[in-house]
């Protein structure tokens, strides 16, 4: 009973924060001719309701793909269609073909914001609540604190309710997937995850851990018996759900290919704008995009991504456990973000989601990561005039994490999950005991740099020769942080399973 | 950042709560603000650019200065910060000026002055006896009280959306109550005198202060049976109290007395030309009275007892007319409301004199004064319910009976504030915040008093749950019906009548509990 009312209060608080953020500006507000993501979503509603399904992904007289052409998988299109029906009921002007381009009004903003809130309320928030309620071995209070922190994560709130996107849908489906496979509802879990991929192709960042975890489960059950049956069932579920989602586009080969071309625009370059990954940071020193030929860029990014993924994925396949699964989700998504081809700054949310899930295990590092992830989107948030809500939500999130997990007291080797790593290093260097101290210092340095950079970006004008100075600096700093986190997460994944085996031997 | 360190370092729950609500207030900056925003901007301009002699005469804007002098000085002080934000807002002729910097400054001035409120809440929490301290932090009366006060729904929407400065004023009141609880009577009296010269609406609760200080401070001892011991009267204490009140008043009104402007100041402070009810009826006795009048007149018209040509056309809730005549029942004059208010206050004052029960008795009397004047006052604003709701929070964590009255009063009182925010973007905010506060207050007080009898009987539960359908009807069903054009006032009418029932009930129940409570002295002896 008590748990219920606290959980309700937390959800209501999360919703209030979401709605108050949504009162702020959105991307491309009053900025013709291209506007921003807000207009993109509105335009998709216009396209999906006015054109037959066959023309959605094709360039045509009524569908100029240069102007926010649909480049997300079919589920996004269906969602747009659904919203468009509601919009048509309220005010047909909002989605009239051609004439509604760049439509902006208070009422329309309210409508668009409401669609995000409803999608969030239906998909993401219940998943978070359920996830926190299902956590084992912790008190009710901690579960509620956990839910509060996850729901207050500023990155997702600012992008969905400020900038304007529907990340909570894809992330929510992914979270349902995580919930499903972690609690042995493998079929439902994989169905939810297929929906996530079919809503946003970026969910592929999470696909390898899902694949490896499920494969590992099958191996564990024995490939000759139950495991094989499970494997077949899973394969059927995945294929069936994909077919269902793509059914209208399977009628012609050209349709399917065109959708795929739209989803994976390989000709768009190694990265876009300023994104805190390796390639963007590296090109500050060396313009890779201009020097190397296109296919080599793709090859390099593929190789790097693949190599950085490999160890943790193999580990997960050999020793599948829900905990290892969550950590592998983090490290894989982070590898993809850092090394893969055509990454957006918003893709960091795909890493943040699994990090939110491990808040309880490593509160200190997770809070730190989530702060950095929000900081890495600073240039984008500033462009959308979201400085005020960003600062407020970040501080609120930090306070929530700090008070509910008392993160600063949890920086011992044990609590950073670095015990086994340190022990194995100490075999060679007996004096290796300073790791937690270094990490605490690094945290301080990182936070101070972020605060200073934010202040500088906001108050100072960049020199005329380097108009992008501050955004490049933000990317650079965030990228360094992310690299550190990649190493950290790889270490704890690799050493965690060893630790588990050691414990078994002792037992 | 220092405050941040405090909050995070020691896991200090109070700072976390206060900081959390402060951040929420910052998020509310871009929300809708009412004409009160312009009122305060105008006052900033008046006090900044005109000499004192002009303050209460200036009438370029229709929002003339109608708060006591301390508030004018407060605006004067603010204006010296405001000039670094935007000089233009300090121009008297710049009507309805609201640049983004003006907005930021005004909003932040409310948020910043709320620190006084936070401090007052902190002091109030010290006065709560921790006997019922539960095992967990969240079940402690102190924790519940600080959430009830800091996260108070009414204050949040009235101050930080609608725009007013009730936060620091309520802070002054709570602080002076806390001082009386701490036996620092002189300080309490001083704070209240200052408060009176900030906003004269607090005159409503002045009788409670006067009688309490006279009875329990100037008389230093009681007879064993609790009645008054006349020879224990301390002239020194009376004189020092009088001196404090006199000095504060001299500081405030002195300059205007010297300028020979007192009548003008008072005519601004007490504008009896306004109507009985505000444009939107506050949920009090007069709302019920006027509703009854309306019903009677409709019945009269149907049954042909009344002549349609004699009925005034002005509809009271349309908000266009300030003056209003009742059709069937006798019209109400300011004097009548004054007498009603006095009669309503008197029993509680008698109770405070003849059955002194220490600071708690004083607090009950103060709430009764506030509620009675809300029930029967002239031109009462719905926001005035906060005057009773905030002190009532202090009582609610002490006794189960008080908790139940508090919940009814707060829920209906807060709901009656809904019409203040009528714009669509704020609709989710008010509903979410209201649900948040109501669910929290009901559940936490239920947990606190789980060993005693249930807080509500079936009738009260039914009434409170009825607020939900009422809201659904007013905001989601009514606008789509054909009555919207013909009877646009129906949602307001329904809201204020429905809430008036609850508030009258809470007032009545609190009165009964005060009058029937045995005196403290006797219970102690038993």
Short mmCIF file of C-alpha atoms in Angstrom, two decimals, chain A residues 106-454:
data_model
loop_
_atom_site.label_atom_id
_atom_site.label_comp_id
_atom_site.label_asym_id
_atom_site.label_seq_id
_atom_site.Cartn_x
_atom_site.Cartn_y
_atom_site.Cartn_z
CA UNK A 106 0.17 27.27 -29.56
CA UNK A 107 -2.63 24.76 -29.96
CA UNK A 108 -0.57 22.61 -32.30
CA UNK A 109 2.40 22.67 -29.95
CA UNK A 110 0.10 21.56 -27.16
CA UNK A 111 -1.18 18.71 -29.31
CA UNK A 112 2.30 17.55 -30.29
CA UNK A 113 3.53 17.73 -26.71
CA UNK A 114 0.51 15.78 -25.56
CA UNK A 115 1.23 12.98 -28.05
CA UNK A 116 4.73 12.63 -26.58
CA UNK A 117 3.38 12.57 -23.03
CA UNK A 118 0.77 9.96 -23.87
CA UNK A 119 3.27 7.71 -25.66
CA UNK A 120 5.63 8.08 -22.72
CA UNK A 121 2.89 7.35 -20.21
CA UNK A 122 1.79 4.25 -22.10
CA UNK A 123 5.16 2.71 -22.88
CA UNK A 124 8.22 4.04 -21.11
CA UNK A 125 6.95 4.97 -17.64
CA UNK A 126 5.15 1.67 -16.91
CA UNK A 127 8.29 -0.18 -17.97
CA UNK A 128 10.41 1.87 -15.58
CA UNK A 129 7.98 1.37 -12.71
CA UNK A 130 7.75 -2.34 -13.33
CA UNK A 131 11.51 -2.65 -13.66
CA UNK A 132 12.03 -0.94 -10.30
CA UNK A 133 9.34 -2.97 -8.58
CA UNK A 134 10.90 -6.19 -9.83
CA UNK A 135 14.36 -5.36 -8.52
CA UNK A 136 15.45 -7.96 -6.02
CA UNK A 137 17.18 -7.76 -2.67
CA UNK A 138 16.53 -4.09 -1.96
CA UNK A 139 14.11 -2.24 0.28
CA UNK A 140 10.92 -0.64 -0.97
CA UNK A 141 12.39 2.77 -0.35
CA UNK A 142 15.37 2.06 -2.56
CA UNK A 143 13.12 0.80 -5.33
CA UNK A 144 11.18 4.04 -5.26
CA UNK A 145 14.35 6.13 -5.15
CA UNK A 146 15.59 4.18 -8.14
CA UNK A 147 12.41 4.87 -10.07
CA UNK A 148 12.66 8.56 -9.18
CA UNK A 149 16.20 8.82 -10.51
CA UNK A 150 15.42 6.96 -13.73
CA UNK A 151 12.31 9.04 -14.37
CA UNK A 152 14.20 12.27 -13.72
CA UNK A 153 17.05 11.45 -16.13
CA UNK A 154 17.38 14.84 -17.85
CA UNK A 155 18.74 13.72 -21.21
CA UNK A 156 15.62 11.85 -22.25
CA UNK A 157 13.26 14.49 -20.86
CA UNK A 158 15.06 17.32 -22.63
CA UNK A 159 15.25 15.58 -25.99
CA UNK A 160 11.70 14.26 -25.97
CA UNK A 161 9.91 17.20 -24.37
CA UNK A 162 12.24 20.01 -25.26
CA UNK A 163 13.90 19.24 -28.56
CA UNK A 164 10.98 17.05 -29.63
CA UNK A 165 11.30 13.37 -30.46
CA UNK A 166 9.64 10.12 -29.48
CA UNK A 167 12.65 8.36 -27.96
CA UNK A 168 10.59 7.21 -25.02
CA UNK A 169 8.69 4.90 -27.36
CA UNK A 170 11.70 3.04 -28.74
CA UNK A 171 13.54 3.11 -25.43
CA UNK A 172 10.39 2.03 -23.66
CA UNK A 173 9.97 -0.97 -25.96
CA UNK A 174 13.64 -1.81 -25.45
CA UNK A 175 13.12 -1.63 -21.70
CA UNK A 176 10.13 -3.96 -21.97
CA UNK A 177 12.45 -6.23 -23.91
CA UNK A 178 15.08 -6.11 -21.18
CA UNK A 179 12.42 -6.82 -18.58
CA UNK A 180 11.09 -9.76 -20.59
CA UNK A 181 14.36 -11.53 -21.23
CA UNK A 182 15.68 -10.83 -17.71
CA UNK A 183 12.71 -12.54 -16.11
CA UNK A 184 12.57 -15.45 -18.55
CA UNK A 185 9.67 -14.23 -20.63
CA UNK A 186 11.98 -14.61 -23.58
CA UNK A 187 9.38 -14.58 -26.33
CA UNK A 188 7.57 -11.48 -25.09
CA UNK A 189 10.91 -9.82 -24.46
CA UNK A 190 12.14 -10.44 -27.97
CA UNK A 191 8.79 -9.31 -29.38
CA UNK A 192 9.09 -6.02 -27.47
CA UNK A 193 12.63 -5.57 -28.66
CA UNK A 194 11.60 -6.22 -32.27
CA UNK A 195 9.02 -3.48 -31.89
CA UNK A 196 11.77 -1.20 -30.58
CA UNK A 197 13.96 -1.89 -33.62
CA UNK A 198 11.02 -1.36 -35.90
CA UNK A 199 10.32 1.97 -34.27
CA UNK A 200 13.85 3.29 -34.53
CA UNK A 201 16.67 1.54 -36.35
CA UNK A 202 19.17 2.96 -33.83
CA UNK A 203 17.92 0.31 -31.42
CA UNK A 204 20.27 -1.99 -33.34
CA UNK A 205 22.88 -0.70 -30.90
CA UNK A 206 21.19 -2.93 -28.34
CA UNK A 207 20.61 -5.88 -30.62
CA UNK A 208 23.89 -7.73 -30.11
CA UNK A 209 23.55 -8.08 -26.33
CA UNK A 210 19.97 -9.28 -26.82
CA UNK A 211 21.13 -11.78 -29.39
CA UNK A 212 24.08 -12.99 -27.35
CA UNK A 213 22.08 -13.20 -24.14
CA UNK A 214 19.30 -15.24 -25.72
CA UNK A 215 21.80 -17.41 -27.58
CA UNK A 216 23.69 -17.95 -24.35
CA UNK A 217 20.46 -19.02 -22.66
CA UNK A 218 19.82 -21.52 -25.42
CA UNK A 219 23.35 -22.89 -25.07
CA UNK A 220 22.88 -23.17 -21.36
CA UNK A 221 19.76 -25.26 -21.79
CA UNK A 222 21.60 -27.49 -24.20
CA UNK A 223 21.41 -27.05 -27.95
CA UNK A 224 20.19 -30.60 -28.42
CA UNK A 225 17.15 -30.35 -26.18
CA UNK A 226 15.20 -27.47 -24.69
CA UNK A 227 17.68 -24.91 -25.92
CA UNK A 228 17.03 -25.79 -29.53
CA UNK A 229 13.27 -25.50 -29.07
CA UNK A 230 13.73 -22.11 -27.47
CA UNK A 231 15.99 -21.02 -30.31
CA UNK A 232 13.39 -22.00 -32.90
CA UNK A 233 10.64 -20.26 -30.96
CA UNK A 234 12.70 -17.10 -30.66
CA UNK A 235 13.56 -17.11 -34.33
CA UNK A 236 9.91 -17.53 -35.22
CA UNK A 237 8.88 -14.68 -32.92
CA UNK A 238 11.44 -12.34 -34.39
CA UNK A 239 10.64 -13.21 -38.00
CA UNK A 240 6.91 -13.03 -37.39
CA UNK A 241 7.05 -9.66 -35.68
CA UNK A 242 9.27 -8.24 -38.41
CA UNK A 243 6.96 -9.54 -41.11
CA UNK A 244 3.96 -8.04 -39.33
CA UNK A 245 5.60 -4.66 -39.09
CA UNK A 246 6.86 -4.66 -42.65
CA UNK A 247 3.91 -6.37 -44.31
CA UNK A 248 2.82 -3.45 -46.53
CA UNK A 249 6.39 -3.02 -47.74
CA UNK A 250 6.99 -6.64 -48.63
CA UNK A 251 4.61 -6.50 -51.59
CA UNK A 252 7.35 -5.36 -53.92
CA UNK A 253 11.08 -5.85 -53.74
CA UNK A 254 11.73 -2.23 -54.64
CA UNK A 255 9.60 -1.07 -51.68
CA UNK A 256 11.64 -3.05 -49.17
CA UNK A 257 14.92 -1.91 -50.66
CA UNK A 258 13.83 1.72 -50.69
CA UNK A 259 12.83 1.59 -47.01
CA UNK A 260 16.17 0.02 -46.17
CA UNK A 261 18.00 2.69 -48.17
CA UNK A 262 16.11 5.36 -46.24
CA UNK A 263 16.90 3.71 -42.91
CA UNK A 264 20.62 3.30 -43.53
CA UNK A 265 21.78 6.33 -45.48
CA UNK A 266 25.38 5.25 -45.87
CA UNK A 267 26.14 8.13 -48.19
CA UNK A 268 25.51 10.70 -45.49
CA UNK A 269 29.03 10.56 -44.10
CA UNK A 270 30.90 9.31 -41.10
CA UNK A 271 29.18 11.62 -38.63
CA UNK A 272 26.87 14.61 -38.61
CA UNK A 273 27.13 17.97 -36.85
CA UNK A 274 29.13 17.75 -33.68
CA UNK A 275 28.89 14.43 -31.96
CA UNK A 276 31.00 13.27 -29.04
CA UNK A 277 32.39 10.15 -30.70
CA UNK A 278 35.86 9.15 -31.81
CA UNK A 279 35.52 10.20 -35.43
CA UNK A 280 34.25 13.68 -34.76
CA UNK A 281 36.84 14.27 -32.08
CA UNK A 282 39.60 12.83 -34.20
CA UNK A 283 38.72 15.00 -37.15
CA UNK A 284 39.58 18.06 -35.11
CA UNK A 285 43.17 17.04 -35.74
CA UNK A 286 42.79 15.21 -39.02
CA UNK A 287 39.91 15.63 -41.45
CA UNK A 288 39.19 11.94 -41.96
CA UNK A 289 36.01 12.59 -43.82
CA UNK A 290 37.86 14.41 -46.58
CA UNK A 291 41.04 12.35 -46.67
CA UNK A 292 39.75 8.79 -46.74
CA UNK A 293 37.48 7.40 -49.44
CA UNK A 294 33.93 6.63 -48.44
CA UNK A 295 34.05 2.84 -48.40
CA UNK A 296 37.22 2.85 -46.32
CA UNK A 297 35.53 5.03 -43.74
CA UNK A 298 32.76 2.47 -43.52
CA UNK A 299 35.27 -0.37 -43.24
CA UNK A 300 37.26 1.36 -40.52
CA UNK A 301 34.25 2.26 -38.44
CA UNK A 302 32.87 -1.26 -38.83
CA UNK A 303 36.14 -2.84 -37.75
CA UNK A 304 36.55 -0.62 -34.75
CA UNK A 305 32.99 -1.16 -33.62
CA UNK A 306 33.21 -4.89 -34.12
CA UNK A 307 36.50 -5.26 -32.29
CA UNK A 308 35.35 -3.19 -29.32
CA UNK A 309 32.16 -5.21 -29.05
CA UNK A 310 33.67 -8.61 -29.38
CA UNK A 311 35.06 -9.38 -25.92
CA UNK A 312 31.98 -8.44 -23.92
CA UNK A 313 29.61 -10.14 -26.34
CA UNK A 314 31.56 -13.39 -26.21
CA UNK A 315 31.58 -13.17 -22.45
CA UNK A 316 27.82 -12.71 -22.37
CA UNK A 317 27.20 -15.66 -24.69
CA UNK A 318 29.34 -17.92 -22.56
CA UNK A 319 28.00 -16.74 -19.21
CA UNK A 320 24.51 -15.31 -19.70
CA UNK A 321 23.18 -13.57 -16.59
CA UNK A 322 20.68 -10.72 -16.27
CA UNK A 323 23.27 -8.55 -14.57
CA UNK A 324 25.92 -9.20 -17.19
CA UNK A 325 23.28 -8.57 -19.83
CA UNK A 326 22.58 -5.08 -18.53
CA UNK A 327 26.27 -4.22 -18.38
CA UNK A 328 26.86 -5.59 -21.85
CA UNK A 329 24.00 -3.45 -23.13
CA UNK A 330 25.88 -0.44 -21.81
CA UNK A 331 29.24 -1.35 -23.26
CA UNK A 332 27.86 -2.38 -26.66
CA UNK A 333 25.74 0.72 -27.05
CA UNK A 334 28.72 2.82 -26.00
CA UNK A 335 30.98 1.10 -28.56
CA UNK A 336 28.43 1.74 -31.26
CA UNK A 337 28.10 5.36 -30.22
CA UNK A 338 31.85 5.91 -30.18
CA UNK A 339 32.92 4.01 -33.27
CA UNK A 340 30.07 3.35 -35.63
CA UNK A 341 29.08 5.10 -38.82
CA UNK A 342 26.65 8.05 -38.97
CA UNK A 343 26.05 8.69 -35.30
CA UNK A 344 23.84 11.46 -33.95
CA UNK A 345 24.47 13.22 -30.67
CA UNK A 346 21.05 12.07 -29.48
CA UNK A 347 22.10 8.44 -29.86
CA UNK A 348 23.79 8.75 -26.49
CA UNK A 349 20.32 8.17 -25.04
CA UNK A 350 20.64 4.58 -26.20
CA UNK A 351 23.60 4.22 -23.88
CA UNK A 352 21.92 6.14 -21.08
CA UNK A 353 18.96 3.79 -20.89
CA UNK A 354 20.98 0.72 -19.85
CA UNK A 355 23.11 2.92 -17.59
CA UNK A 356 19.91 3.94 -15.82
CA UNK A 357 19.26 0.25 -15.27
CA UNK A 358 22.56 -0.25 -13.48
CA UNK A 359 22.10 2.82 -11.26
CA UNK A 360 21.57 0.54 -8.30
CA UNK A 361 24.68 -1.57 -8.88
CA UNK A 362 27.14 1.27 -9.49
CA UNK A 363 25.37 4.49 -8.40
CA UNK A 364 28.48 6.64 -8.46
CA UNK A 365 29.65 5.76 -11.95
CA UNK A 366 26.13 5.72 -13.41
CA UNK A 367 25.29 9.16 -12.08
CA UNK A 368 28.55 10.44 -13.46
CA UNK A 369 27.91 8.91 -16.84
CA UNK A 370 24.36 10.24 -17.01
CA UNK A 371 25.59 13.73 -16.20
CA UNK A 372 28.22 13.53 -18.94
CA UNK A 373 25.69 12.18 -21.42
CA UNK A 374 23.40 15.15 -20.86
CA UNK A 375 26.34 17.51 -21.06
CA UNK A 376 27.39 16.03 -24.40
CA UNK A 377 24.15 17.30 -25.91
CA UNK A 378 24.75 20.84 -24.67
CA UNK A 379 25.25 22.46 -28.10
CA UNK A 380 21.99 20.95 -29.31
CA UNK A 381 20.10 22.03 -26.20
CA UNK A 382 21.47 25.54 -26.44
CA UNK A 383 20.41 25.76 -30.07
CA UNK A 384 16.87 24.89 -28.97
CA UNK A 385 16.96 27.53 -26.20
CA UNK A 386 16.65 24.94 -23.50
CA UNK A 387 19.39 26.22 -21.21
CA UNK A 388 17.15 26.93 -18.23
CA UNK A 389 15.29 23.60 -18.14
CA UNK A 390 18.54 21.77 -18.83
CA UNK A 391 20.34 23.28 -15.88
CA UNK A 392 17.35 22.82 -13.58
CA UNK A 393 16.69 19.20 -14.52
CA UNK A 394 20.38 18.29 -14.34
CA UNK A 395 20.69 19.74 -10.85
CA UNK A 396 17.46 18.06 -9.79
CA UNK A 397 18.67 14.73 -11.14
CA UNK A 398 21.98 15.11 -9.41
CA UNK A 399 20.32 15.89 -6.07
CA UNK A 400 17.92 12.99 -6.48
CA UNK A 401 20.77 10.56 -7.17
CA UNK A 402 23.00 11.99 -4.48
CA UNK A 403 20.37 11.83 -1.74
CA UNK A 404 18.81 8.51 -2.67
CA UNK A 405 22.04 6.60 -3.22
CA UNK A 406 24.45 8.77 -1.18
CA UNK A 407 26.83 8.28 -4.09
CA UNK A 408 29.83 9.92 -2.52
CA UNK A 409 30.04 7.31 0.18
CA UNK A 410 29.99 4.54 -2.38
CA UNK A 411 33.38 4.92 -3.99
CA UNK A 412 35.25 1.97 -2.52
CA UNK A 413 36.70 -0.68 -4.81
CA UNK A 414 33.92 -3.01 -3.82
CA UNK A 415 31.15 -0.57 -4.65
CA UNK A 416 32.74 0.44 -7.93
CA UNK A 417 32.77 -3.29 -8.78
CA UNK A 418 36.50 -3.06 -9.34
CA UNK A 419 37.52 -5.42 -6.53
CA UNK A 420 38.40 -8.42 -8.66
CA UNK A 421 40.14 -6.27 -11.23
CA UNK A 422 42.27 -4.62 -8.56
CA UNK A 423 43.12 -7.96 -7.01
CA UNK A 424 44.34 -9.31 -10.30
CA UNK A 425 46.36 -6.20 -10.99
CA UNK A 426 47.83 -6.35 -7.50
CA UNK A 427 49.36 -9.70 -8.35
CA UNK A 428 51.78 -7.79 -10.55
CA UNK A 429 51.81 -4.38 -8.86
CA UNK A 430 51.23 -4.85 -5.15
CA UNK A 431 50.89 -1.13 -4.56
CA UNK A 432 47.82 -0.81 -6.81
CA UNK A 433 45.40 0.53 -4.21
CA UNK A 434 44.83 4.06 -5.42
CA UNK A 435 42.19 3.32 -8.04
CA UNK A 436 39.11 4.59 -6.09
CA UNK A 437 40.98 7.73 -5.17
CA UNK A 438 41.90 8.36 -8.80
CA UNK A 439 38.32 7.82 -9.85
CA UNK A 440 37.07 10.29 -7.25
CA UNK A 441 39.55 12.85 -8.52
CA UNK A 442 38.61 12.17 -12.11
CA UNK A 443 34.97 12.72 -11.20
CA UNK A 444 35.77 16.08 -9.66
CA UNK A 445 37.87 17.14 -12.64
CA UNK A 446 35.21 16.00 -15.06
CA UNK A 447 32.41 17.83 -13.24
CA UNK A 448 34.43 21.01 -12.91
CA UNK A 449 35.32 20.95 -16.61
CA UNK A 450 31.70 20.44 -17.54
CA UNK A 451 30.53 23.29 -15.33
CA UNK A 452 33.23 25.62 -16.60
CA UNK A 453 32.61 24.73 -20.23
CA UNK A 454 28.89 25.27 -19.79
#
